[in-house]
Coordinates of C-alpha atoms in Angstrom, one line a residue:
M1 CA 32.9 1.4 4.6
L2 CA 30.3 -1.1 3.3
K3 CA 31.9 -3.9 4.7
Q4 CA 30.7 -5.7 7.1
G5 CA 30.9 -4.8 10.7
S6 CA 31.5 -0.8 9.2
A7 CA 29.9 1.5 10.6
L8 CA 27.3 1.8 8.2
D9 CA 27.0 -1.7 8.4
R10 CA 26.6 -1.5 12.4
Y11 CA 24.3 1.6 12.3
F12 CA 21.2 -0.5 10.1
K13 CA 22.3 -4.1 11.2
I14 CA 22.6 -5.1 7.8
S15 CA 25.2 -8.8 8.6
E16 CA 22.5 -9.4 12.2
R17 CA 19.6 -9.6 10.3
G18 CA 21.6 -12.0 7.3
S19 CA 21.9 -9.5 4.8
N20 CA 24.8 -7.8 2.5
F21 CA 24.9 -4.4 0.5
S22 CA 24.0 -6.0 -2.1
R23 CA 21.1 -7.4 -1.6
E24 CA 19.8 -4.1 0.3
I25 CA 20.7 -2.0 -2.6
R26 CA 19.0 -4.4 -5.2
G27 CA 15.9 -5.4 -3.1
G28 CA 15.6 -0.5 -2.8
F29 CA 15.4 -0.9 -6.3
A30 CA 12.9 -3.9 -6.8
T31 CA 10.7 -2.1 -3.9
F32 CA 10.8 1.4 -6.8
F33 CA 10.2 -0.6 -9.2
A34 CA 6.9 -2.2 -7.7
M35 CA 5.2 1.0 -6.6
S36 CA 6.6 3.8 -9.5
Y37 CA 3.3 3.9 -10.7
I38 CA 1.9 5.6 -8.1
V39 CA 3.2 8.9 -9.5
V40 CA 1.3 8.2 -12.3
L41 CA -1.9 7.1 -10.8
N42 CA -2.4 9.8 -7.9
P43 CA -2.7 12.3 -10.1
L44 CA -5.3 10.5 -12.2
I45 CA -7.1 9.8 -9.1
L46 CA -7.2 13.1 -7.8
S47 CA -7.6 14.9 -11.2
V48 CA -10.8 15.3 -10.1
A49 CA -12.3 19.4 -10.1
D50 CA -13.4 20.5 -6.7
S51 CA -16.7 22.2 -5.7
S52 CA -14.9 25.8 -7.3
G53 CA -14.2 24.5 -10.6
A54 CA -9.8 23.8 -9.6
T55 CA -7.7 21.2 -10.1
L56 CA -4.6 20.3 -8.3
G57 CA -2.8 19.3 -11.8
F58 CA -1.4 16.6 -13.0
P59 CA 2.2 17.1 -13.5
A60 CA 2.7 19.1 -10.2
V61 CA 1.2 16.3 -7.9
A62 CA 3.1 13.7 -10.4
A63 CA 6.1 15.7 -8.8
V64 CA 4.9 16.3 -5.6
T65 CA 4.0 12.8 -5.2
A66 CA 7.3 11.4 -5.6
F67 CA 9.0 14.3 -3.6
V68 CA 6.6 13.7 -0.5
A69 CA 7.4 9.9 -1.1
G70 CA 11.3 9.6 -1.6
I71 CA 11.2 11.8 1.4
L72 CA 8.9 9.9 3.8
T73 CA 11.1 6.5 2.7
I74 CA 14.5 8.1 3.2
L75 CA 13.3 9.1 7.0
M76 CA 11.9 5.8 7.5
G77 CA 15.1 3.6 7.0
A78 CA 17.2 6.4 8.0
W79 CA 15.5 6.7 12.1
A80 CA 13.4 3.0 11.6
K81 CA 15.7 1.1 9.7
H82 CA 13.0 -1.4 8.1
P83 CA 12.4 -1.9 4.8
F84 CA 9.7 -0.9 4.2
A85 CA 9.3 2.6 1.2
M86 CA 6.2 5.4 2.5
A87 CA 3.7 7.2 -0.1
T88 CA -0.1 8.1 -1.2
G89 CA -2.4 5.8 -0.5
L90 CA -4.0 4.6 -2.6
G91 CA -7.3 3.7 -0.2
V92 CA -7.3 7.6 1.5
N93 CA -6.5 9.1 -2.4
A94 CA -9.4 7.9 -4.2
F95 CA -11.2 8.8 -0.8
V96 CA -10.9 11.7 -0.9
A97 CA -11.2 12.5 -4.2
V98 CA -14.7 11.1 -4.1
T99 CA -15.9 13.2 -1.5
V100 CA -14.6 16.5 -3.6
A101 CA -15.9 15.6 -5.6
T102 CA -19.8 14.7 -4.2
N103 CA -19.2 17.5 -1.3
P104 CA -20.4 21.4 -2.7
G105 CA -18.6 24.0 -0.8
L106 CA -16.1 21.2 -0.3
T107 CA -12.8 22.4 -2.1
W108 CA -8.7 20.5 -2.1
P109 CA -7.1 22.6 0.7
D110 CA -10.4 21.9 2.7
M111 CA -10.2 18.2 2.3
M112 CA -6.6 18.2 2.5
G113 CA -6.8 20.0 5.3
L114 CA -8.4 17.1 7.2
V115 CA -6.0 14.4 6.1
V116 CA -3.5 16.7 7.7
L117 CA -5.7 16.3 11.8
S118 CA -5.7 13.2 11.2
G119 CA -2.4 12.8 11.5
V120 CA -1.9 14.9 14.0
T121 CA -4.1 13.2 16.4
M122 CA -2.8 10.1 14.2
L123 CA 1.2 11.4 15.6
I124 CA -0.9 11.8 19.6
L125 CA -2.6 8.5 19.3
V126 CA 1.9 7.0 19.2
L127 CA 3.3 9.4 21.1
T128 CA 1.3 8.6 23.6
G129 CA 1.8 5.2 23.1
F130 CA -1.6 3.8 22.1
R131 CA -1.5 2.8 18.9
T132 CA 1.6 0.5 19.9
A133 CA -0.2 -0.8 22.7
V134 CA -2.9 -1.6 20.4
F135 CA -0.8 -4.1 18.4
K136 CA 0.7 -5.5 20.9
A137 CA -2.8 -6.0 22.3
V138 CA -3.7 -8.0 18.8
P139 CA -3.7 -11.8 18.6
D140 CA -0.6 -13.6 17.5
G141 CA -2.9 -15.4 15.8
L142 CA -4.6 -12.5 13.8
K143 CA -1.3 -11.1 13.4
T144 CA -0.9 -14.8 11.3
A145 CA -4.0 -13.3 9.2
I146 CA -3.1 -9.8 8.0
V147 CA 0.4 -11.8 7.4
V148 CA -1.8 -14.2 4.9
G149 CA -4.7 -11.7 4.3
I150 CA -1.6 -9.2 2.3
G151 CA -0.6 -11.8 0.5
L152 CA -3.9 -12.2 -0.7
F153 CA -4.4 -9.1 -1.3
I154 CA -0.9 -8.1 -3.2
A155 CA -0.8 -10.7 -5.2
L156 CA -4.7 -9.6 -5.8
I157 CA -3.6 -5.7 -6.7
G158 CA -0.9 -7.4 -9.5
L159 CA -3.4 -9.8 -11.3
V160 CA -5.3 -6.8 -12.3
N161 CA -2.0 -4.2 -13.0
A162 CA -1.7 -7.0 -15.2
G163 CA -5.0 -7.1 -16.8
F164 CA -4.8 -10.6 -15.7
V165 CA -8.0 -10.6 -13.5
R166 CA -10.4 -7.6 -15.2
R167 CA -14.1 -6.6 -13.2
I168 CA -16.8 -7.8 -15.6
P169 CA -18.5 -4.7 -16.5
D170 CA -22.3 -4.9 -15.2
A171 CA -23.0 -4.6 -18.5
A172 CA -22.1 -8.3 -19.3
G173 CA -25.4 -9.5 -17.4
T174 CA -23.8 -11.7 -14.8
T175 CA -23.5 -11.5 -11.0
V176 CA -19.3 -12.8 -11.3
P177 CA -17.9 -10.1 -10.7
V178 CA -14.4 -10.5 -11.8
G179 CA -13.0 -13.2 -14.8
L180 CA -10.4 -13.7 -16.5
G181 CA -8.7 -11.0 -19.0
F182 CA -10.8 -9.9 -21.2
D183 CA -13.9 -11.1 -21.5
G184 CA -12.9 -14.5 -19.7
K185 CA -9.9 -14.1 -22.9
L186 CA -6.0 -12.9 -22.5
L187 CA -6.1 -10.9 -24.9
G188 CA -2.8 -8.5 -25.9
W189 CA 1.0 -8.7 -26.2
P190 CA 0.3 -7.0 -22.5
T191 CA -0.5 -9.7 -20.8
L192 CA 2.1 -11.8 -23.0
V193 CA 4.7 -9.6 -20.9
F194 CA 3.1 -10.1 -17.4
V195 CA 2.8 -13.8 -18.5
F196 CA 6.3 -14.2 -19.2
G197 CA 7.8 -11.6 -16.6
L198 CA 5.8 -14.2 -14.0
I199 CA 7.5 -17.8 -15.7
L200 CA 10.9 -16.6 -15.3
T201 CA 10.9 -15.1 -11.6
I202 CA 9.2 -18.3 -10.3
A203 CA 11.9 -20.3 -12.7
L204 CA 14.7 -17.4 -10.9
V205 CA 12.8 -18.1 -7.5
V206 CA 13.0 -21.4 -7.2
R207 CA 16.4 -21.6 -8.8
K208 CA 17.4 -20.2 -6.1
V209 CA 18.6 -17.0 -8.2
R210 CA 20.7 -14.1 -6.6
G211 CA 18.0 -10.9 -7.9
A212 CA 15.6 -13.6 -8.6
I213 CA 12.7 -10.7 -8.5
L214 CA 14.7 -7.1 -10.1
I215 CA 15.9 -9.3 -12.7
G216 CA 12.4 -10.8 -13.8
I217 CA 11.3 -6.8 -13.7
V218 CA 14.4 -5.6 -15.6
A219 CA 14.0 -8.6 -18.0
S220 CA 9.7 -8.1 -18.5
T221 CA 10.3 -4.2 -18.9
V222 CA 13.2 -4.8 -21.5
L223 CA 10.8 -6.7 -23.3
A224 CA 8.0 -4.6 -22.9
V225 CA 9.9 -2.0 -24.3
I226 CA 10.1 -3.7 -27.4
L227 CA 7.4 -4.5 -28.3
E228 CA 5.6 -0.7 -27.6
F229 CA 8.3 0.6 -29.9
T230 CA 7.9 -1.9 -32.0
L231 CA 4.1 -2.6 -32.5
H232 CA 2.6 1.3 -31.3
I233 CA 0.4 -0.6 -28.5
G234 CA -1.1 1.6 -26.1
P235 CA -3.0 2.2 -23.3
S236 CA -6.0 0.4 -21.8
F237 CA -7.0 3.8 -21.0
S238 CA -6.8 7.0 -23.4
P239 CA -8.4 10.4 -23.5
G240 CA -11.4 10.5 -25.7
K241 CA -11.2 7.1 -26.9
P242 CA -12.1 4.1 -27.0
F243 CA -11.7 1.2 -24.1
N244 CA -8.7 -0.9 -25.5
P245 CA -8.4 -4.4 -23.6
Q246 CA -5.2 -4.7 -25.3
G247 CA -3.8 -2.3 -24.2
W248 CA -1.2 -1.6 -20.9
S249 CA -3.0 -1.2 -18.2
L250 CA -2.2 2.0 -17.1
V251 CA 1.7 3.2 -17.8
A252 CA 2.2 2.2 -22.2
P253 CA 6.2 2.2 -21.9
T254 CA 7.6 5.3 -23.7
F255 CA 9.3 8.3 -23.5
T256 CA 8.0 11.9 -22.2
E257 CA 8.6 15.0 -22.0
W258 CA 11.5 16.2 -19.5
A259 CA 10.0 18.7 -17.5
A260 CA 11.2 20.6 -13.8
P261 CA 9.2 19.7 -11.3
D262 CA 6.2 21.7 -10.1
L263 CA 6.6 21.3 -5.7
S264 CA 3.8 24.9 -6.0
L265 CA 0.4 22.4 -4.0
I266 CA 3.1 22.4 -0.9
G267 CA 1.9 24.2 2.9
K268 CA -1.8 24.0 0.3
A269 CA -3.7 22.4 2.8
N270 CA -6.8 24.7 4.9
P271 CA -7.1 22.6 8.4
I272 CA -10.4 24.9 9.2
G273 CA -11.6 25.0 5.6
A274 CA -13.8 21.5 5.6
F275 CA -15.7 22.6 9.3
E276 CA -16.4 25.9 8.4
H277 CA -17.9 24.9 5.3
L278 CA -19.8 21.9 6.0
G279 CA -20.4 21.9 10.1
F280 CA -18.5 20.4 12.7
V281 CA -20.4 16.8 12.7
A282 CA -20.0 16.5 9.2
A283 CA -17.0 17.6 9.5
T284 CA -15.2 15.6 12.2
L285 CA -16.6 12.4 10.8
L286 CA -14.9 13.2 7.6
A287 CA -12.0 12.7 9.7
F288 CA -12.4 9.5 11.6
V289 CA -13.0 8.3 8.6
I290 CA -9.8 9.2 7.4
L291 CA -8.6 8.0 10.8
L292 CA -9.4 5.1 11.1
S293 CA -8.2 4.2 7.5
I294 CA -4.6 4.9 8.5
F295 CA -4.8 3.5 11.8
F296 CA -5.3 0.6 10.8
D297 CA -4.3 0.1 7.1
A298 CA -0.3 0.7 8.2
M299 CA -0.5 -1.4 11.4
G300 CA -1.7 -4.6 8.9
T301 CA 0.9 -4.4 6.0
M302 CA 3.8 -3.1 9.1
V303 CA 2.8 -6.9 10.4
G304 CA 3.0 -8.4 7.2
L305 CA 6.4 -7.4 6.0
A306 CA 7.9 -8.0 9.3
N307 CA 7.1 -11.2 9.5
E308 CA 8.4 -11.6 6.5
A309 CA 11.2 -9.9 6.5
G310 CA 12.1 -12.1 9.4
T311 CA 12.0 -9.1 11.4
V312 CA 9.8 -10.4 14.4
D313 CA 11.6 -11.1 17.4
K314 CA 10.0 -14.8 19.5
D315 CA 7.8 -12.5 21.2
G316 CA 6.5 -11.4 18.6
N317 CA 7.6 -7.7 18.3
I318 CA 9.1 -5.2 15.4
P319 CA 12.1 -3.5 16.6
D320 CA 11.6 0.6 16.7
V321 CA 8.3 -0.4 15.8
D322 CA 7.6 3.3 17.8
R323 CA 9.4 4.8 15.4
V324 CA 8.0 2.8 12.5
L325 CA 4.6 4.2 13.3
Q326 CA 6.1 7.6 14.1
I327 CA 6.8 7.9 10.5
D328 CA 3.2 6.6 9.2
A329 CA 2.0 9.5 11.5
L330 CA 3.8 12.1 10.0
G331 CA 3.3 10.1 5.7
A332 CA -0.7 11.9 6.6
I333 CA 0.3 14.6 7.8
V334 CA 3.0 15.7 4.9
G335 CA 1.0 14.1 2.4
G336 CA -1.8 16.2 3.0
G337 CA 0.5 19.2 3.8
A338 CA 1.8 18.6 0.5
S339 CA -2.1 17.9 -1.1
V340 CA -0.8 14.9 -2.5
S341 CA -3.2 12.3 0.3
S342 CA -2.1 10.6 3.3
N343 CA 1.7 8.4 2.8
Q344 CA 1.5 5.2 4.6
I345 CA 3.9 2.2 4.1
Y346 CA 3.2 0.3 0.8
V347 CA 2.6 -3.5 0.5
E348 CA 4.6 -3.4 -2.1
S349 CA 7.5 -3.0 -0.2
G350 CA 7.3 -6.8 -0.1
A351 CA 8.8 -7.3 -4.1
G352 CA 11.8 -5.5 -1.9
I353 CA 11.4 -7.8 0.9
G354 CA 11.4 -10.1 -1.6
E355 CA 14.4 -9.9 -3.2
G356 CA 16.6 -9.9 0.6
A357 CA 15.7 -6.5 2.3
R358 CA 15.6 -6.9 5.9
T359 CA 16.9 -3.1 7.0
G360 CA 16.4 0.5 5.9
L361 CA 19.5 1.0 3.5
A362 CA 17.3 -0.8 1.6
S363 CA 14.5 2.0 2.0
I364 CA 16.9 5.2 1.8
V365 CA 17.7 4.3 -2.0
T366 CA 14.2 4.0 -3.1
G367 CA 13.7 7.0 -1.3
L368 CA 16.2 8.0 -3.3
L369 CA 15.2 6.8 -6.3
F370 CA 11.6 8.5 -5.6
L371 CA 13.4 12.1 -5.5
V372 CA 15.5 10.8 -8.9
A373 CA 12.1 10.0 -10.1
M374 CA 11.3 14.1 -9.9
F375 CA 13.1 14.4 -12.4
F376 CA 13.2 11.9 -15.2
T377 CA 9.9 11.1 -15.4
P378 CA 10.0 9.5 -19.0
L379 CA 12.4 6.9 -16.8
I380 CA 9.2 6.0 -14.7
N381 CA 7.1 6.0 -17.4
L382 CA 9.3 2.6 -19.4
V383 CA 7.8 0.1 -16.5
P384 CA 4.5 -0.8 -16.9
F385 CA 2.4 -2.8 -14.4
E386 CA 3.0 -5.7 -16.4
A387 CA 6.8 -5.5 -15.4
V388 CA 6.3 -5.9 -12.6
A389 CA 3.2 -7.5 -11.0
P390 CA 5.4 -11.5 -11.4
A391 CA 6.7 -9.5 -8.7
L392 CA 4.1 -8.9 -7.2
V393 CA 1.6 -12.1 -7.3
V394 CA 5.5 -14.7 -6.5
V395 CA 5.4 -12.1 -3.0
G396 CA 2.2 -12.9 -2.4
F397 CA 2.5 -17.1 -2.3
L398 CA 6.2 -16.3 0.2
M399 CA 3.2 -14.7 2.3
V400 CA 0.6 -16.9 2.3
S401 CA 2.4 -20.0 2.4
Q402 CA 2.4 -18.7 6.3
V403 CA -1.3 -19.6 7.2
G404 CA -0.3 -23.2 8.7
K405 CA 1.0 -21.0 11.9
I406 CA -2.5 -20.3 12.3
D407 CA -4.7 -22.8 14.7
W408 CA -7.2 -23.5 12.7
Q409 CA -8.8 -26.2 15.5
D410 CA -9.2 -22.3 17.7
W411 CA -12.8 -21.4 16.5
G412 CA -12.2 -18.3 18.0
I413 CA -8.7 -17.5 15.8
G414 CA -9.4 -19.7 13.0
I415 CA -12.8 -17.8 11.9
P416 CA -11.7 -13.8 12.3
A417 CA -8.8 -15.3 10.6
F418 CA -10.7 -16.6 7.9
L419 CA -12.7 -13.0 7.9
T420 CA -8.9 -11.1 8.1
F421 CA -7.1 -12.9 4.8
S422 CA -10.1 -12.8 2.9
L423 CA -12.2 -9.4 3.2
M424 CA -8.5 -7.8 2.5
P425 CA -8.4 -8.8 -1.4
F426 CA -12.9 -9.3 -1.6
T427 CA -12.6 -5.2 -0.6
Y428 CA -9.4 -3.9 -1.5
S429 CA -8.7 -3.1 1.6
I430 CA -6.9 -3.7 4.1
A431 CA -8.5 -1.8 7.6
N432 CA -12.1 -3.9 6.6
G433 CA -10.5 -7.2 6.7
L434 CA -8.6 -5.8 9.9
G435 CA -12.0 -4.8 11.1
A436 CA -14.0 -7.1 10.6
G437 CA -11.6 -10.3 12.3
F438 CA -11.4 -7.6 15.4
I439 CA -15.2 -7.6 15.6
A440 CA -15.0 -11.9 14.8
Y441 CA -12.9 -12.2 17.3
V442 CA -15.0 -10.5 20.5
L443 CA -18.3 -12.0 19.4
I444 CA -16.4 -15.3 19.2
R445 CA -14.6 -14.9 22.1
T446 CA -17.5 -13.6 24.1
F447 CA -19.9 -16.1 23.4
Q448 CA -17.1 -19.0 24.0
G449 CA -17.2 -17.6 27.8
R450 CA -14.1 -16.4 27.7
A451 CA -14.7 -12.8 27.5
R452 CA -12.4 -12.5 29.9
D453 CA -9.1 -13.8 27.6
V454 CA -10.3 -10.5 25.1
H455 CA -7.7 -7.7 26.0
P456 CA -9.8 -4.6 26.7
L457 CA -7.8 -2.6 24.3
M458 CA -9.2 -5.6 21.4
W459 CA -13.0 -4.3 23.0
A460 CA -11.6 -0.9 22.4
V461 CA -10.4 -1.3 18.7
A462 CA -14.4 -3.8 18.1
A463 CA -16.4 -0.4 18.9
A464 CA -13.5 1.5 17.1
F465 CA -14.8 -0.7 13.7
L466 CA -18.4 -1.2 15.2
L467 CA -18.6 2.9 14.2
F468 CA -15.9 2.5 11.2
F469 CA -19.1 0.2 9.3
A470 CA -21.6 2.5 10.1
V471 CA -20.6 5.2 8.6
G472 CA -22.9 5.0 5.8
P473 CA -26.1 5.0 8.5
I474 CA -24.5 7.6 10.2
E475 CA -24.3 10.0 7.3
Q476 CA -28.2 9.5 6.5
A477 CA -29.2 9.7 9.4
L478 CA -28.2 13.1 10.2
G479 CA -28.6 13.8 6.6
I480 CA -24.9 13.6 5.6
H481 CA -24.0 13.9 1.5

């Protein structure tokens, strides 16, 4: 069954894409380890109480986060046949949490209902072909910039997750936003784990060792577990305790007690609640912001990962792109309906692609691991950020290496490309980078007297992004808080 030319091989086009079963399995594991932190992080982000004082509950959010990620990732692998894993999107869940916390009268079911409506709208745009048409209207130079931007973004995520790069507190009295380690110094054993993992992974990749990224993750995790169990380092953030700069970034390698998964949050969303409590204009504006974010975040991530995987054809098209976008739209509907926020394609899928994954079989492996994770959260807690961050940095390098494909002599492409790949990491948002790049492309082509070269859909997308960036002033003008 697991042989070249078998039915499974033909279905996923494993040999056709230059891969094999062992690579796909290793890639599935690497992607899971690289993004498993979301099972812990999402409950923390969605932990605020709504206007009624109700919370979603940490155990329930963790279980449903793993469950939904597992189901959607398996669907992505089986239906779209790409090595793209899905889970709760960090940008949207943070927006959802802040909105719930700052809007009197808004409850968790109301807000998740808006996520569902945004997903339904997205699915309609996919089924009508609009979203695919927008993807095809993007110039090749900007598509390359998206790859580079995601590479920089994923590397920054790795550096920040490892504590190697940290935000400098406002109280420090400096205008420098980020710096090396804590107060300009590298401190603590967790940092050593990251450095060890980065050096090991680079060495293995340079030597072209099979399974280099996965070996780096496993070796770093083993070192982390040994250090934690012998030195009792603990996490950086603990309830009721001061910040520990020498602790683990979020997950301290440890075992926790087993508990049956709580899936009671599924089906709790209320699609009309926000309109009843906030009014039509305010609720529609919130839904629009969510819609634009999930629309372009996924498109940018998909382009970057497909280019890195080498699955883009000579015309710049991604095979079965409609299926990828359908599952992505379904991610918003299912994620909102399950009260864990919109699910989307994860940039950490690049860890599996860097390991050699090229097909949907890797996604099925990742999805199954998420489903298993519902029952074995202690295993997730064994892998700290510091152990997977080196993989993200190395994959970031591989993606950024494509920057030479951009035509820097054409400023109509060069400047928008620069804005695209610089603002993604600098604003911690793929959508922001895309918006700045698209708007700049339309404007500069117009300044060059080449407005006719701009695809009509690019004008529409640029206008939508102008509205997206103007949401703050619009809310102030309408008295919406």
